mmCIF file of C-alpha atoms in Angstrom:
data_model
loop_
_atom_site.group_PDB
_atom_site.id
_atom_site.type_symbol
_atom_site.label_atom_id
_atom_site.label_comp_id
_atom_site.label_asym_id
_atom_site.label_seq_id
_atom_site.Cartn_x
_atom_site.Cartn_y
_atom_site.Cartn_z
ATOM 1 C CA MET A 1 105.615 105.002 37.591
ATOM 2 C CA ALA A 2 107.500 102.443 39.619
ATOM 3 C CA ASP A 3 108.078 105.072 42.276
ATOM 4 C CA GLU A 4 104.360 105.702 42.634
ATOM 5 C CA THR A 5 103.458 102.082 43.364
ATOM 6 C CA LYS A 6 103.975 101.015 46.920
ATOM 7 C CA SER A 7 103.862 97.509 48.208
ATOM 8 C CA PRO A 8 101.595 96.670 51.159
ATOM 9 C CA ALA A 9 104.727 96.094 53.276
ATOM 10 C CA ALA A 10 105.855 99.656 52.598
ATOM 11 C CA ASP A 11 102.472 100.980 53.764
ATOM 12 C CA ALA A 12 102.566 99.065 57.060
ATOM 13 C CA PRO A 13 105.112 101.252 58.896
ATOM 14 C CA GLU A 14 103.292 104.349 57.738
ATOM 15 C CA ALA A 15 99.963 102.942 58.971
ATOM 16 C CA ALA A 16 101.513 101.952 62.299
ATOM 17 C CA THR A 17 102.921 105.450 62.730
ATOM 18 C CA SER A 18 99.598 107.095 61.934
ATOM 19 C CA ALA A 19 97.785 104.681 64.270
ATOM 20 C CA ALA A 20 100.238 105.417 67.074
ATOM 21 C CA ALA A 21 99.792 109.173 66.747
ATOM 22 C CA PRO A 22 96.128 109.224 67.902
ATOM 23 C CA ALA A 23 97.013 106.916 70.803
ATOM 24 C CA GLU A 24 99.781 109.309 71.893
ATOM 25 C CA LYS A 25 97.397 112.251 71.569
ATOM 26 C CA ALA A 26 94.828 110.412 73.699
ATOM 27 C CA GLN A 27 97.426 109.765 76.413
ATOM 28 C CA THR A 28 98.498 113.412 76.328
ATOM 29 C CA GLN A 29 94.864 114.521 76.654
ATOM 30 C CA GLN A 30 94.307 112.159 79.598
ATOM 31 C CA GLN A 31 97.353 113.517 81.415
ATOM 32 C CA GLN A 32 96.238 117.129 81.146
ATOM 33 C CA PRO A 33 93.622 118.156 83.737
ATOM 34 C CA VAL A 34 90.280 118.968 82.206
ATOM 35 C CA GLN A 35 88.550 122.146 83.330
ATOM 36 C CA VAL A 36 84.822 121.539 83.605
ATOM 37 C CA GLN A 37 82.692 124.661 83.653
ATOM 38 C CA VAL A 38 80.142 124.775 86.473
ATOM 39 C CA THR A 39 77.338 127.271 86.952
ATOM 40 C CA ASP A 40 76.120 127.519 90.527
ATOM 41 C CA ASP A 41 73.813 130.517 90.127
ATOM 42 C CA ASN A 42 70.730 128.557 91.242
ATOM 43 C CA ALA A 43 72.436 126.406 93.892
ATOM 44 C CA LEU A 44 70.947 126.418 97.366
ATOM 45 C CA ALA A 45 73.293 126.156 100.317
ATOM 46 C CA CYS A 46 72.308 124.850 103.718
ATOM 47 C CA TYR A 47 74.259 123.650 106.745
ATOM 48 C CA ALA A 48 74.073 120.048 107.936
ATOM 49 C CA ASN A 49 75.500 118.391 111.024
ATOM 50 C CA PHE A 50 73.596 115.151 110.438
ATOM 51 C CA CYS A 51 73.938 112.693 107.580
ATOM 52 C CA ARG A 52 72.222 109.367 106.922
ATOM 53 C CA VAL A 53 73.147 107.014 104.093
ATOM 54 C CA THR A 54 70.736 104.375 102.828
ATOM 55 C CA GLY A 55 70.329 102.794 99.448
ATOM 56 C CA SER A 56 69.659 99.965 97.110
ATOM 57 C CA PRO A 57 71.882 97.804 94.921
ATOM 58 C CA GLU A 58 71.761 100.518 92.219
ATOM 59 C CA GLU A 59 72.107 103.778 94.159
ATOM 60 C CA LEU A 60 72.855 105.508 97.435
ATOM 61 C CA ILE A 61 70.501 107.950 99.125
ATOM 62 C CA ILE A 62 72.258 110.547 101.254
ATOM 63 C CA ASP A 63 70.056 112.606 103.563
ATOM 64 C CA PHE A 64 71.333 115.794 105.224
ATOM 65 C CA GLY A 65 69.733 117.606 108.117
ATOM 66 C CA LEU A 66 70.281 119.768 111.172
ATOM 67 C CA ASN A 67 70.433 118.086 114.572
ATOM 68 C CA PRO A 68 69.672 120.833 117.104
ATOM 69 C CA GLN A 69 70.887 118.581 119.934
ATOM 70 C CA PRO A 70 74.245 117.168 118.758
ATOM 71 C CA ILE A 71 75.122 115.620 122.152
ATOM 72 C CA GLY A 72 73.042 112.674 123.298
ATOM 73 C CA VAL A 73 69.886 111.353 121.686
ATOM 74 C CA PRO A 74 67.741 114.111 120.139
ATOM 75 C CA LYS A 75 64.257 114.535 121.665
ATOM 76 C CA ASP A 76 62.630 115.645 118.412
ATOM 77 C CA PRO A 77 62.978 113.982 115.011
ATOM 78 C CA ILE A 78 65.748 115.382 112.800
ATOM 79 C CA GLN A 79 64.270 117.039 109.733
ATOM 80 C CA VAL A 80 65.934 116.055 106.470
ATOM 81 C CA LYS A 81 66.500 119.232 104.449
ATOM 82 C CA GLN A 82 68.433 117.841 101.476
ATOM 83 C CA ARG A 83 68.432 114.427 99.812
ATOM 84 C CA ILE A 84 71.045 113.518 97.236
ATOM 85 C CA ILE A 85 70.708 110.300 95.234
ATOM 86 C CA VAL A 86 73.833 109.030 93.466
ATOM 87 C CA ASN A 87 74.947 105.876 91.720
ATOM 88 C CA PHE A 88 77.844 103.918 93.202
ATOM 89 C CA PHE A 89 80.345 105.221 90.641
ATOM 90 C CA THR A 90 79.591 108.811 91.636
ATOM 91 C CA ALA A 91 79.636 107.805 95.314
ATOM 92 C CA LYS A 92 83.125 106.334 94.919
ATOM 93 C CA ARG A 93 84.387 109.496 93.227
ATOM 94 C CA LEU A 94 82.771 111.566 95.996
ATOM 95 C CA LEU A 95 84.435 109.362 98.626
ATOM 96 C CA ALA A 96 87.852 109.880 97.017
ATOM 97 C CA ALA A 97 87.334 113.651 96.798
ATOM 98 C CA LEU A 98 86.218 113.855 100.431
ATOM 99 C CA GLN A 99 89.134 111.696 101.623
ATOM 100 C CA MET A 100 91.592 113.914 99.770
ATOM 101 C CA SER A 101 90.009 117.092 101.165
ATOM 102 C CA VAL A 102 89.955 115.823 104.760
ATOM 103 C CA ALA A 103 93.555 114.570 104.506
ATOM 104 C CA ARG A 104 94.640 117.986 103.234
ATOM 105 C CA HIS A 105 92.774 119.702 106.081
ATOM 106 C CA GLU A 106 94.284 117.372 108.701
ATOM 107 C CA SER A 107 97.796 117.908 107.365
ATOM 108 C CA VAL A 108 97.398 121.646 108.006
ATOM 109 C CA PHE A 109 95.208 121.740 111.139
ATOM 110 C CA GLY A 110 95.719 118.355 112.801
ATOM 111 C CA VAL A 111 93.674 115.192 113.091
ATOM 112 C CA LEU A 112 89.895 115.624 113.307
ATOM 113 C CA GLU A 113 88.388 113.841 116.320
ATOM 114 C CA THR A 114 85.016 112.381 115.313
ATOM 115 C CA ASP A 115 84.084 111.142 118.803
ATOM 116 C CA ILE A 116 82.121 114.082 120.169
ATOM 117 C CA ASN A 117 82.718 113.043 123.798
ATOM 118 C CA LYS A 118 86.482 113.341 123.339
ATOM 119 C CA ARG A 119 86.080 116.610 121.450
ATOM 120 C CA VAL A 120 83.714 118.318 123.901
ATOM 121 C CA ARG A 121 85.475 117.188 127.083
ATOM 122 C CA PRO A 122 88.951 115.975 126.073
ATOM 123 C CA GLY A 123 90.245 115.808 129.663
ATOM 124 C CA LEU A 124 87.234 113.845 130.933
ATOM 125 C CA SER A 125 88.373 110.490 129.536
ATOM 126 C CA GLN A 126 91.796 110.973 131.149
ATOM 127 C CA GLN A 127 90.247 111.978 134.503
ATOM 128 C CA ASN A 128 87.974 108.919 134.619
ATOM 129 C CA GLN A 129 90.889 106.511 134.199
ATOM 130 C CA PRO A 130 92.646 105.606 137.456
ATOM 131 C CA ALA A 131 96.192 106.915 137.770
ATOM 132 C CA GLN A 132 98.682 104.252 136.764
ATOM 133 C CA LYS A 133 101.684 103.762 139.013
ATOM 134 C CA SER A 134 105.076 103.099 137.499
#
């Protein structure tokens, strides 16, 4: 009978071990990438070369459209074809995913020039500058 009775002090290490086990399992689960299943059967795809971001303190509104005149100021209004509304937590995760994707692309293909004038006529900016003498 004496063997069956345990003091509270004897239970403590056992309780600590059992409490540590779920914590270790949780860490192991967090380290493993989670595969989320996505169904895109009903997704609509459209191309956009224009994006406008507006919002409020609670959310961001991201409008996408097609600018038929990408150089200069468009004559006609740009029609918004898609509007995505996200909270700031989702926006921050989207920002991180986009930064990672663009960095990966640039590491393979080179830096993306976002100034359209430099991209369309790269030699023009060098031609307009006077030749510097040494």
